[in-house]
């Protein structure tokens, strides 16, 4: 746990007036407010810092203690009495927005050691807010989301069984109603948001509902045509290779791609790119025959 | 039992402890569409999260109605860019 320079966080000097503090706080709060910076964890962190700095410096009593004892925070027991007084005045408020959420009680250890887990908040309207929305990430591989299946997750010591619909997209979020934090000041409870992070498969790449893959094609099948069998998520599929197929030729297998989210029976397409593999370690006889072929050209 | 899809403005304002004039202002600035049934006006439950956000921005950051309109439009653009960015990242994985 390190000493935190609250003046530096607000970009102020120790001689800053109350008005300077208020102005600096408002300016930085507008800059880093989670509602204005959706999905930005760095902004969320800075907003917490700015709030904490303001909690201390905007309260003359806290500021005095901080100026006097800040660097000796390890002797925090000296503030125990003050802490007890403050605990009676605690007021928590939850900020949420754009996929971000946090509670003001989430102060640094440094702050907690000097002022208790939450400092006193002066004034302000006691607005009732819905409980904190919880956000969780679930890492899945591509094969996992090819079919609809159920999973049991443990969130905040509670087991929740969820259905993961086939075709869910990378980065997509689903909302589980009522599994967030309790309401603040009598507000309704929050929700749980689960974000799916899907890794691409080693041989299949997904773009929306379509899949892309590359398969090796030997020289003879490429030249003379024929049948090859390839693996798909739906099992093995036989493809007819056309006569004189060129390297990097792309063919579309309609309906063999990824299931379309929440549209049962609908699938994207599978695009197969042929990668020509030339024979190596030719025998004398093969060399002779290729030389003969070359002469014909 | 089916969950309600609308909430009366009076209930909402009591629950969230905000004045009804705030909701009226949101409506006047086209920041919120309300539903009228008989003499009562309602907010759609699907709009709650957006209204909560506007409450926070207005009361905590002192952003006025014009400012909320600008913020909403810019956040919509941010969201679209993030979506586009995600799609491009997915496409880029094809070449990795």
mmCIF file of C-alpha atoms in Angstrom:
data_model
loop_
_atom_site.group_PDB
_atom_site.id
_atom_site.type_symbol
_atom_site.label_atom_id
_atom_site.label_comp_id
_atom_site.label_asym_id
_atom_site.label_seq_id
_atom_site.Cartn_x
_atom_site.Cartn_y
_atom_site.Cartn_z
ATOM 1 C CA UNK A 1 0.000 0.000 0.000
ATOM 2 C CA UNK A 2 1.536 3.309 -1.101
ATOM 3 C CA UNK A 3 0.940 6.899 -0.150
ATOM 4 C CA UNK A 4 -1.476 8.538 -2.584
ATOM 5 C CA UNK A 5 -0.981 12.161 -3.531
ATOM 6 C CA UNK A 6 -4.540 13.439 -3.807
ATOM 7 C CA UNK A 7 -3.385 16.901 -4.845
ATOM 8 C CA UNK A 8 -1.497 15.435 -7.769
ATOM 9 C CA UNK A 9 -4.542 13.409 -8.831
ATOM 10 C CA UNK A 10 -6.587 16.596 -9.041
ATOM 11 C CA UNK A 11 -3.675 18.477 -10.620
ATOM 12 C CA UNK A 12 -3.493 20.955 -7.726
ATOM 13 C CA UNK A 13 -0.908 22.326 -5.327
ATOM 14 C CA UNK A 14 -1.237 22.116 -1.544
ATOM 15 C CA UNK A 15 -2.308 25.740 -1.442
ATOM 16 C CA UNK A 16 -5.422 25.057 -3.558
ATOM 17 C CA UNK A 17 -8.597 26.752 -2.357
ATOM 18 C CA UNK A 18 -11.925 24.971 -1.869
ATOM 19 C CA UNK A 19 -13.100 26.487 -5.122
ATOM 20 C CA UNK A 20 -10.002 25.177 -6.944
ATOM 21 C CA UNK A 21 -10.720 21.681 -5.592
ATOM 22 C CA UNK A 22 -14.359 21.813 -6.590
ATOM 23 C CA UNK A 23 -13.515 23.027 -10.092
ATOM 24 C CA UNK A 24 -10.739 20.475 -10.607
ATOM 25 C CA UNK A 25 -12.981 17.657 -9.364
ATOM 26 C CA UNK A 26 -15.883 18.639 -11.615
ATOM 27 C CA UNK A 27 -13.637 18.931 -14.640
ATOM 28 C CA UNK A 28 -12.018 15.523 -14.084
ATOM 29 C CA UNK A 29 -15.319 13.845 -13.122
ATOM 30 C CA UNK A 30 -16.792 15.013 -16.438
ATOM 31 C CA UNK A 31 -13.760 13.635 -18.222
ATOM 32 C CA UNK A 32 -13.655 10.206 -16.608
ATOM 33 C CA UNK A 33 -17.288 9.545 -15.609
ATOM 34 C CA UNK A 34 -18.112 5.885 -16.466
ATOM 35 C CA UNK A 35 -21.288 6.918 -18.303
ATOM 36 C CA UNK A 36 -19.177 8.968 -20.684
ATOM 37 C CA UNK A 37 -16.469 6.329 -21.127
ATOM 38 C CA UNK A 38 -18.221 3.057 -21.875
ATOM 39 C CA UNK A 39 -16.034 -0.062 -21.665
ATOM 40 C CA UNK A 40 -12.978 1.954 -20.613
ATOM 41 C CA UNK A 41 -11.441 0.384 -17.507
ATOM 42 C CA UNK A 42 -8.673 2.989 -17.360
ATOM 43 C CA UNK A 43 -11.237 5.830 -17.200
ATOM 44 C CA UNK A 44 -13.122 3.911 -14.516
ATOM 45 C CA UNK A 45 -9.919 3.602 -12.453
ATOM 46 C CA UNK A 46 -9.166 7.300 -12.833
ATOM 47 C CA UNK A 47 -12.722 8.239 -11.907
ATOM 48 C CA UNK A 48 -12.371 6.268 -8.688
ATOM 49 C CA UNK A 49 -9.101 8.061 -7.908
ATOM 50 C CA UNK A 50 -10.613 11.466 -8.607
ATOM 51 C CA UNK A 51 -13.616 10.678 -6.401
ATOM 52 C CA UNK A 52 -11.387 9.513 -3.602
ATOM 53 C CA UNK A 53 -9.229 12.625 -3.842
ATOM 54 C CA UNK A 54 -12.345 14.781 -3.748
ATOM 55 C CA UNK A 55 -13.777 12.899 -0.758
ATOM 56 C CA UNK A 56 -10.656 13.824 1.182
ATOM 57 C CA UNK A 57 -9.787 17.280 -0.058
ATOM 58 C CA UNK A 58 -13.306 18.733 -0.263
ATOM 59 C CA UNK A 59 -13.916 17.958 3.391
ATOM 60 C CA UNK A 60 -11.929 20.501 5.494
ATOM 61 C CA UNK A 61 -11.574 18.074 8.404
ATOM 62 C CA UNK A 62 -10.338 15.215 6.213
ATOM 63 C CA UNK A 63 -8.053 17.545 4.297
ATOM 64 C CA UNK A 64 -6.478 18.784 7.497
ATOM 65 C CA UNK A 65 -5.796 15.219 8.656
ATOM 66 C CA UNK A 66 -4.458 14.247 5.277
ATOM 67 C CA UNK A 67 -2.106 17.263 5.152
ATOM 68 C CA UNK A 68 -0.933 16.536 8.669
ATOM 69 C CA UNK A 69 -0.642 12.760 8.709
ATOM 70 C CA UNK A 70 -0.941 11.682 5.076
ATOM 71 C CA UNK A 71 2.622 10.440 4.724
ATOM 72 C CA UNK A 72 2.391 8.659 8.071
ATOM 73 C CA UNK A 73 -0.693 6.735 7.125
ATOM 74 C CA UNK A 74 0.620 3.669 8.960
ATOM 75 C CA UNK A 75 -0.292 5.413 12.224
ATOM 76 C CA UNK A 76 -3.891 5.361 11.186
ATOM 77 C CA UNK A 77 -5.152 4.328 14.600
ATOM 78 C CA UNK A 78 -4.849 7.993 15.532
ATOM 79 C CA UNK A 79 -7.803 8.572 13.300
ATOM 80 C CA UNK A 80 -9.907 5.796 14.707
ATOM 81 C CA UNK A 81 -12.151 8.122 16.621
ATOM 82 C CA UNK A 82 -12.777 10.286 13.601
ATOM 83 C CA UNK A 83 -13.456 7.168 11.581
ATOM 84 C CA UNK A 84 -16.184 6.052 13.949
ATOM 85 C CA UNK A 85 -17.910 9.412 13.621
ATOM 86 C CA UNK A 86 -17.721 9.219 9.873
ATOM 87 C CA UNK A 87 -19.139 5.733 9.718
ATOM 88 C CA UNK A 88 -22.397 7.072 11.080
ATOM 89 C CA UNK A 89 -22.649 9.460 8.156
ATOM 90 C CA UNK A 90 -21.745 7.028 5.404
ATOM 91 C CA UNK A 91 -23.631 7.223 2.208
ATOM 92 C CA UNK A 92 -22.863 4.997 -0.706
ATOM 93 C CA UNK A 93 -23.793 5.653 -4.243
ATOM 94 C CA UNK A 94 -23.400 3.429 -7.237
ATOM 95 C CA UNK A 95 -22.326 4.544 -10.649
ATOM 96 C CA UNK A 96 -23.110 2.469 -13.663
ATOM 97 C CA UNK A 97 -23.163 2.969 -17.328
ATOM 98 C CA UNK A 98 -22.028 1.786 -20.704
ATOM 99 C CA UNK A 99 -20.958 -1.551 -19.365
ATOM 100 C CA UNK A 100 -19.062 -0.070 -16.421
ATOM 101 C CA UNK A 101 -20.081 -0.074 -12.830
ATOM 102 C CA UNK A 102 -18.521 0.412 -9.462
ATOM 103 C CA UNK A 103 -19.399 1.386 -5.954
ATOM 104 C CA UNK A 104 -17.968 4.380 -4.187
ATOM 105 C CA UNK A 105 -17.130 2.181 -1.229
ATOM 106 C CA UNK A 106 -14.393 0.780 -3.481
ATOM 107 C CA UNK A 107 -11.730 3.060 -2.026
ATOM 108 C CA UNK A 108 -8.006 2.438 -1.885
ATOM 109 C CA UNK A 109 -6.417 0.736 1.122
ATOM 110 C CA UNK A 110 -4.609 3.978 1.821
ATOM 111 C CA UNK A 111 -7.916 5.838 2.072
ATOM 112 C CA UNK A 112 -9.472 3.115 4.237
ATOM 113 C CA UNK A 113 -6.545 3.193 6.645
ATOM 114 C CA UNK A 114 -6.930 6.931 7.195
ATOM 115 C CA UNK A 115 -10.639 7.556 6.950
ATOM 116 C CA UNK A 116 -12.465 4.226 7.142
ATOM 117 C CA UNK A 117 -13.783 2.272 4.168
ATOM 118 C CA UNK A 118 -15.875 5.224 2.997
ATOM 119 C CA UNK A 119 -15.453 8.844 3.885
ATOM 120 C CA UNK A 120 -18.227 11.196 4.750
ATOM 121 C CA UNK A 121 -20.134 12.640 1.859
ATOM 122 C CA UNK A 122 -21.575 16.022 2.347
ATOM 123 C CA UNK A 123 -24.763 17.250 0.758
ATOM 124 C CA UNK A 124 -25.924 15.885 -2.555
ATOM 125 C CA UNK A 125 -29.312 14.537 -3.475
ATOM 126 C CA UNK A 126 -30.119 11.081 -2.117
ATOM 127 C CA UNK A 127 -31.145 9.644 -5.471
ATOM 128 C CA UNK A 128 -32.342 6.046 -5.466
ATOM 129 C CA UNK A 129 -30.452 3.919 -7.911
ATOM 130 C CA UNK A 130 -30.886 0.460 -9.167
ATOM 131 C CA UNK A 131 -28.395 -1.944 -7.661
ATOM 132 C CA UNK A 132 -24.980 -2.310 -9.185
ATOM 133 C CA UNK A 133 -24.925 -4.239 -12.432
ATOM 134 C CA UNK A 134 -22.370 -7.021 -12.241
ATOM 135 C CA UNK A 135 -20.233 -7.730 -15.277
ATOM 136 C CA UNK A 136 -18.555 -11.040 -15.949
ATOM 137 C CA UNK A 137 -16.612 -12.443 -18.881
ATOM 138 C CA UNK A 138 -16.971 -15.986 -20.128
ATOM 139 C CA UNK A 139 -14.220 -17.378 -22.351
ATOM 140 C CA UNK A 140 -15.421 -19.939 -24.859
ATOM 141 C CA UNK A 141 -13.995 -21.572 -27.921
ATOM 142 C CA UNK A 142 -15.682 -21.539 -31.295
ATOM 143 C CA UNK A 143 -16.877 -25.123 -31.032
ATOM 144 C CA UNK A 144 -18.614 -24.288 -27.703
ATOM 145 C CA UNK A 145 -20.960 -21.827 -29.357
ATOM 146 C CA UNK A 146 -21.776 -23.941 -32.402
ATOM 147 C CA UNK A 147 -24.620 -25.574 -30.454
ATOM 148 C CA UNK A 148 -26.995 -24.259 -27.798
ATOM 149 C CA UNK A 149 -25.946 -25.568 -24.420
ATOM 150 C CA UNK A 150 -26.298 -24.932 -20.713
ATOM 151 C CA UNK A 151 -23.565 -23.955 -18.267
ATOM 152 C CA UNK A 152 -23.386 -23.371 -14.569
ATOM 153 C CA UNK A 153 -21.438 -20.290 -13.517
ATOM 154 C CA UNK A 154 -20.470 -19.184 -10.046
ATOM 155 C CA UNK A 155 -20.874 -15.435 -9.597
ATOM 156 C CA UNK A 156 -20.387 -13.925 -6.130
ATOM 157 C CA UNK A 157 -20.731 -17.383 -4.539
ATOM 158 C CA UNK A 158 -24.047 -18.020 -6.282
ATOM 159 C CA UNK A 159 -24.465 -20.744 -8.872
ATOM 160 C CA UNK A 160 -26.344 -19.604 -11.932
ATOM 161 C CA UNK A 161 -27.353 -21.955 -14.721
ATOM 162 C CA UNK A 162 -27.485 -20.186 -18.052
ATOM 163 C CA UNK A 163 -28.314 -21.213 -21.580
ATOM 164 C CA UNK A 164 -25.746 -20.182 -24.164
ATOM 165 C CA UNK A 165 -27.547 -19.903 -27.483
ATOM 166 C CA UNK A 166 -25.810 -21.229 -30.578
ATOM 167 C CA UNK A 167 -24.294 -18.520 -32.759
ATOM 168 C CA UNK A 168 -23.585 -16.048 -29.981
ATOM 169 C CA UNK A 169 -21.049 -13.466 -31.234
ATOM 170 C CA UNK A 170 -17.635 -12.584 -29.873
ATOM 171 C CA UNK A 171 -18.066 -9.645 -27.476
ATOM 172 C CA UNK A 172 -21.832 -10.121 -27.205
ATOM 173 C CA UNK A 173 -23.418 -9.631 -23.792
ATOM 174 C CA UNK A 174 -26.456 -11.272 -22.284
ATOM 175 C CA UNK A 175 -28.365 -9.924 -19.319
ATOM 176 C CA UNK A 176 -29.427 -12.111 -16.404
ATOM 177 C CA UNK A 177 -32.087 -10.085 -14.665
ATOM 178 C CA UNK A 178 -31.893 -9.558 -10.926
ATOM 179 C CA UNK A 179 -28.520 -11.246 -10.383
ATOM 180 C CA UNK A 180 -26.664 -7.951 -9.809
ATOM 181 C CA UNK A 181 -26.211 -6.006 -6.580
ATOM 182 C CA UNK A 182 -29.045 -4.892 -4.292
ATOM 183 C CA UNK A 183 -30.670 -1.469 -4.880
ATOM 184 C CA UNK A 184 -29.222 1.678 -3.368
ATOM 185 C CA UNK A 185 -31.393 3.811 -1.065
ATOM 186 C CA UNK A 186 -34.336 1.495 -1.742
ATOM 187 C CA UNK A 187 -33.867 1.345 -5.521
ATOM 188 C CA UNK A 188 -34.470 -1.861 -7.504
ATOM 189 C CA UNK A 189 -31.840 -4.636 -7.783
ATOM 190 C CA UNK A 190 -29.240 -4.708 -10.571
ATOM 191 C CA UNK A 191 -28.615 -7.221 -13.332
ATOM 192 C CA UNK A 192 -25.759 -9.518 -14.239
ATOM 193 C CA UNK A 193 -24.191 -9.016 -17.657
ATOM 194 C CA UNK A 194 -22.144 -11.820 -19.132
ATOM 195 C CA UNK A 195 -19.837 -10.982 -22.006
ATOM 196 C CA UNK A 196 -18.793 -13.840 -24.275
ATOM 197 C CA UNK A 197 -15.203 -13.823 -25.457
ATOM 198 C CA UNK A 198 -14.804 -16.363 -28.209
ATOM 199 C CA UNK A 199 -11.461 -17.594 -29.410
ATOM 200 C CA UNK A 200 -11.136 -18.499 -33.056
ATOM 201 C CA UNK A 201 -10.612 -22.153 -33.885
ATOM 202 C CA UNK A 202 -7.156 -23.266 -35.159
ATOM 203 C CA UNK A 203 -8.590 -24.321 -38.515
ATOM 204 C CA UNK A 204 -11.813 -22.329 -38.746
ATOM 205 C CA UNK A 205 -12.081 -18.557 -38.669
ATOM 206 C CA UNK A 206 -15.449 -16.941 -38.139
ATOM 207 C CA UNK A 207 -16.709 -13.680 -39.593
ATOM 208 C CA UNK A 208 -20.285 -13.076 -38.418
ATOM 209 C CA UNK A 209 -22.125 -16.272 -39.456
ATOM 210 C CA UNK A 210 -19.641 -17.439 -42.065
ATOM 211 C CA UNK A 211 -16.707 -19.750 -41.489
ATOM 212 C CA UNK A 212 -13.433 -19.767 -43.396
ATOM 213 C CA UNK A 213 -10.990 -22.621 -43.677
ATOM 214 C CA UNK A 214 -8.052 -23.688 -45.811
ATOM 215 C CA UNK A 215 -7.548 -27.254 -47.027
ATOM 216 C CA UNK A 216 -4.590 -28.857 -48.756
ATOM 217 C CA UNK A 217 -5.129 -30.086 -52.303
ATOM 218 C CA UNK A 218 -2.706 -32.410 -54.042
ATOM 219 C CA UNK A 219 -1.464 -31.681 -57.546
ATOM 220 C CA UNK A 220 -3.292 -34.546 -59.228
ATOM 221 C CA UNK A 221 -6.727 -33.749 -57.768
ATOM 222 C CA UNK A 222 -6.172 -30.069 -58.617
ATOM 223 C CA UNK A 223 -5.288 -30.933 -62.232
ATOM 224 C CA UNK A 224 -7.685 -33.766 -62.913
ATOM 225 C CA UNK A 225 -10.512 -32.980 -60.500
ATOM 226 C CA UNK A 226 -12.034 -35.433 -58.041
ATOM 227 C CA UNK A 227 -13.627 -35.781 -54.655
ATOM 228 C CA UNK A 228 -12.117 -34.773 -51.335
ATOM 229 C CA UNK A 229 -13.548 -35.049 -47.818
ATOM 230 C CA UNK A 230 -13.173 -32.203 -45.364
ATOM 231 C CA UNK A 231 -14.061 -31.752 -41.695
ATOM 232 C CA UNK A 232 -16.715 -29.228 -40.698
ATOM 233 C CA UNK A 233 -18.334 -28.546 -37.307
ATOM 234 C CA UNK A 234 -21.264 -30.545 -38.662
ATOM 235 C CA UNK A 235 -19.178 -33.636 -39.523
ATOM 236 C CA UNK A 236 -17.372 -34.717 -42.666
ATOM 237 C CA UNK A 237 -18.420 -33.282 -46.011
ATOM 238 C CA UNK A 238 -17.488 -34.525 -49.484
ATOM 239 C CA UNK A 239 -16.606 -31.817 -52.031
ATOM 240 C CA UNK A 240 -16.208 -32.176 -55.782
ATOM 241 C CA UNK A 241 -13.016 -30.504 -56.947
ATOM 242 C CA UNK A 242 -13.252 -29.130 -60.489
ATOM 243 C CA UNK A 243 -10.819 -30.003 -63.221
ATOM 244 C CA UNK A 244 -7.780 -27.675 -63.351
ATOM 245 C CA UNK A 245 -8.423 -26.021 -60.019
ATOM 246 C CA UNK A 246 -5.932 -23.237 -59.325
ATOM 247 C CA UNK A 247 -4.083 -22.570 -56.074
ATOM 248 C CA UNK A 248 -6.050 -20.369 -53.622
ATOM 249 C CA UNK A 249 -9.361 -21.085 -55.328
ATOM 250 C CA UNK A 250 -12.188 -20.377 -52.908
ATOM 251 C CA UNK A 251 -15.415 -22.395 -52.895
ATOM 252 C CA UNK A 252 -18.563 -21.710 -50.926
ATOM 253 C CA UNK A 253 -20.439 -24.469 -49.122
ATOM 254 C CA UNK A 254 -23.875 -23.005 -48.563
ATOM 255 C CA UNK A 255 -25.339 -23.502 -45.095
ATOM 256 C CA UNK A 256 -22.220 -25.190 -43.699
ATOM 257 C CA UNK A 257 -21.108 -22.142 -41.724
ATOM 258 C CA UNK A 258 -22.083 -21.001 -38.246
ATOM 259 C CA UNK A 259 -25.624 -21.108 -36.842
ATOM 260 C CA UNK A 260 -27.410 -17.748 -36.980
ATOM 261 C CA UNK A 261 -28.059 -16.416 -33.459
ATOM 262 C CA UNK A 262 -31.578 -17.209 -32.282
ATOM 263 C CA UNK A 263 -32.715 -18.322 -35.758
ATOM 264 C CA UNK A 264 -33.069 -22.031 -35.489
ATOM 265 C CA UNK A 265 -32.140 -23.974 -38.612
ATOM 266 C CA UNK A 266 -30.409 -20.981 -40.276
ATOM 267 C CA UNK A 267 -26.689 -21.186 -40.931
ATOM 268 C CA UNK A 268 -24.052 -19.046 -42.583
ATOM 269 C CA UNK A 269 -21.753 -20.402 -45.290
ATOM 270 C CA UNK A 270 -18.409 -22.150 -45.177
ATOM 271 C CA UNK A 271 -15.684 -20.799 -47.468
ATOM 272 C CA UNK A 272 -12.975 -23.287 -48.324
ATOM 273 C CA UNK A 273 -9.697 -22.105 -49.824
ATOM 274 C CA UNK A 274 -7.627 -24.734 -51.625
ATOM 275 C CA UNK A 275 -3.929 -24.669 -50.931
ATOM 276 C CA UNK A 276 -2.039 -26.572 -53.561
ATOM 277 C CA UNK A 277 0.615 -28.988 -52.262
ATOM 278 C CA UNK A 278 3.188 -30.008 -54.837
ATOM 279 C CA UNK A 279 4.800 -33.429 -54.519
ATOM 280 C CA UNK A 280 8.316 -33.575 -53.074
ATOM 281 C CA UNK A 281 11.070 -36.208 -53.077
ATOM 282 C CA UNK A 282 10.301 -37.162 -56.687
ATOM 283 C CA UNK A 283 11.508 -40.539 -57.935
ATOM 284 C CA UNK A 284 13.521 -40.816 -61.133
ATOM 285 C CA UNK A 285 10.484 -42.148 -62.941
ATOM 286 C CA UNK A 286 8.340 -39.189 -61.762
ATOM 287 C CA UNK A 287 10.986 -36.696 -62.846
ATOM 288 C CA UNK A 288 11.075 -38.385 -66.244
ATOM 289 C CA UNK A 289 7.304 -38.203 -66.616
ATOM 290 C CA UNK A 290 7.154 -34.534 -65.495
ATOM 291 C CA UNK A 291 9.911 -33.725 -67.997
ATOM 292 C CA UNK A 292 7.845 -35.389 -70.694
ATOM 293 C CA UNK A 293 4.814 -33.365 -69.649
ATOM 294 C CA UNK A 294 6.884 -30.206 -69.735
ATOM 295 C CA UNK A 295 7.904 -30.913 -73.321
ATOM 296 C CA UNK A 296 4.229 -31.116 -74.295
ATOM 297 C CA UNK A 297 3.787 -27.546 -73.163
ATOM 298 C CA UNK B 1 -46.901 -13.688 -14.038
ATOM 299 C CA UNK B 2 -45.746 -11.491 -16.896
ATOM 300 C CA UNK B 3 -43.308 -8.724 -16.064
ATOM 301 C CA UNK B 4 -44.593 -5.183 -16.622
ATOM 302 C CA UNK B 5 -43.320 -3.443 -19.768
ATOM 303 C CA UNK B 6 -44.127 0.097 -18.602
ATOM 304 C CA UNK B 7 -43.808 2.009 -15.334
ATOM 305 C CA UNK B 8 -45.835 5.096 -14.409
ATOM 306 C CA UNK B 9 -43.845 8.319 -14.283
ATOM 307 C CA UNK B 10 -45.120 8.996 -10.762
ATOM 308 C CA UNK B 11 -43.915 5.586 -9.532
ATOM 309 C CA UNK B 12 -40.602 6.005 -11.313
ATOM 310 C CA UNK B 13 -39.968 9.452 -9.832
ATOM 311 C CA UNK B 14 -40.855 8.258 -6.336
ATOM 312 C CA UNK B 15 -38.637 5.205 -6.716
ATOM 313 C CA UNK B 16 -35.678 7.176 -8.062
ATOM 314 C CA UNK B 17 -36.358 10.261 -5.981
ATOM 315 C CA UNK B 18 -36.268 12.678 -8.914
ATOM 316 C CA UNK B 19 -38.775 15.446 -9.672
ATOM 317 C CA UNK B 20 -41.397 14.734 -12.344
ATOM 318 C CA UNK B 21 -40.333 17.953 -14.095
ATOM 319 C CA UNK B 22 -37.071 16.210 -14.954
ATOM 320 C CA UNK B 23 -38.926 13.536 -16.935
ATOM 321 C CA UNK B 24 -41.049 16.229 -18.581
ATOM 322 C CA UNK B 25 -37.884 18.043 -19.659
ATOM 323 C CA UNK B 26 -36.442 14.831 -21.099
ATOM 324 C CA UNK B 27 -39.618 14.422 -23.116
ATOM 325 C CA UNK B 28 -39.621 18.035 -24.297
ATOM 326 C CA UNK B 29 -36.053 17.686 -25.536
ATOM 327 C CA UNK B 30 -36.958 14.427 -27.326
ATOM 328 C CA UNK B 31 -34.577 12.529 -25.066
ATOM 329 C CA UNK B 32 -37.307 10.190 -23.901
ATOM 330 C CA UNK B 33 -40.486 8.890 -25.441
ATOM 331 C CA UNK B 34 -43.282 8.240 -22.976
ATOM 332 C CA UNK B 35 -46.481 6.222 -23.352
ATOM 333 C CA UNK B 36 -49.897 7.668 -22.514
ATOM 334 C CA UNK B 37 -52.697 5.380 -21.352
ATOM 335 C CA UNK B 38 -55.813 7.232 -20.212
ATOM 336 C CA UNK B 39 -54.757 10.008 -17.855
ATOM 337 C CA UNK B 40 -51.503 8.342 -16.914
ATOM 338 C CA UNK B 41 -48.090 8.596 -18.522
ATOM 339 C CA UNK B 42 -45.582 5.795 -18.484
ATOM 340 C CA UNK B 43 -41.946 5.054 -19.253
ATOM 341 C CA UNK B 44 -41.049 1.866 -21.107
ATOM 342 C CA UNK B 45 -39.056 -0.532 -18.929
ATOM 343 C CA UNK B 46 -36.620 -0.957 -21.838
ATOM 344 C CA UNK B 47 -35.770 2.765 -21.498
ATOM 345 C CA UNK B 48 -34.985 2.612 -17.777
ATOM 346 C CA UNK B 49 -31.253 2.156 -18.112
ATOM 347 C CA UNK B 50 -31.002 5.134 -20.459
ATOM 348 C CA UNK B 51 -33.070 7.320 -18.116
ATOM 349 C CA UNK B 52 -30.918 6.265 -15.133
ATOM 350 C CA UNK B 53 -27.842 7.321 -17.048
ATOM 351 C CA UNK B 54 -29.373 10.710 -17.820
ATOM 352 C CA UNK B 55 -30.292 11.147 -14.138
ATOM 353 C CA UNK B 56 -26.666 10.539 -13.172
ATOM 354 C CA UNK B 57 -25.275 12.849 -15.822
ATOM 355 C CA UNK B 58 -27.750 15.610 -14.961
ATOM 356 C CA UNK B 59 -27.596 15.475 -11.175
ATOM 357 C CA UNK B 60 -23.991 14.459 -10.653
ATOM 358 C CA UNK B 61 -22.213 16.264 -13.450
ATOM 359 C CA UNK B 62 -24.652 19.173 -13.810
ATOM 360 C CA UNK B 63 -25.146 18.483 -17.503
ATOM 361 C CA UNK B 64 -28.139 20.390 -18.837
ATOM 362 C CA UNK B 65 -30.716 19.046 -21.311
ATOM 363 C CA UNK B 66 -28.871 20.311 -24.390
ATOM 364 C CA UNK B 67 -25.713 18.701 -23.045
ATOM 365 C CA UNK B 68 -27.521 15.393 -22.478
ATOM 366 C CA UNK B 69 -28.664 15.452 -26.085
ATOM 367 C CA UNK B 70 -25.086 15.974 -27.311
ATOM 368 C CA UNK B 71 -23.742 13.287 -24.943
ATOM 369 C CA UNK B 72 -26.367 10.802 -26.131
ATOM 370 C CA UNK B 73 -25.500 11.374 -29.760
ATOM 371 C CA UNK B 74 -21.766 11.082 -29.135
ATOM 372 C CA UNK B 75 -22.164 7.924 -27.051
ATOM 373 C CA UNK B 76 -24.229 6.412 -29.846
ATOM 374 C CA UNK B 77 -21.339 7.142 -32.212
ATOM 375 C CA UNK B 78 -18.844 5.635 -29.751
ATOM 376 C CA UNK B 79 -20.986 2.494 -29.534
ATOM 377 C CA UNK B 80 -21.170 2.187 -33.325
ATOM 378 C CA UNK B 81 -17.404 2.669 -33.633
ATOM 379 C CA UNK B 82 -16.769 0.039 -30.955
ATOM 380 C CA UNK B 83 -19.003 -2.411 -32.835
ATOM 381 C CA UNK B 84 -17.209 -1.652 -36.093
ATOM 382 C CA UNK B 85 -13.854 -2.010 -34.361
ATOM 383 C CA UNK B 86 -14.860 -5.414 -32.983
ATOM 384 C CA UNK B 87 -15.968 -6.586 -36.428
ATOM 385 C CA UNK B 88 -12.704 -5.410 -37.980
ATOM 386 C CA UNK B 89 -10.701 -7.181 -35.260
ATOM 387 C CA UNK B 90 -12.605 -10.392 -35.962
ATOM 388 C CA UNK B 91 -11.901 -9.984 -39.669
ATOM 389 C CA UNK B 92 -8.223 -9.308 -38.980
ATOM 390 C CA UNK B 93 -7.980 -12.658 -37.207
ATOM 391 C CA UNK B 94 -8.437 -14.260 -40.631
ATOM 392 C CA UNK B 95 -4.958 -13.097 -41.536
ATOM 393 C CA UNK B 96 -3.215 -13.948 -38.282
#
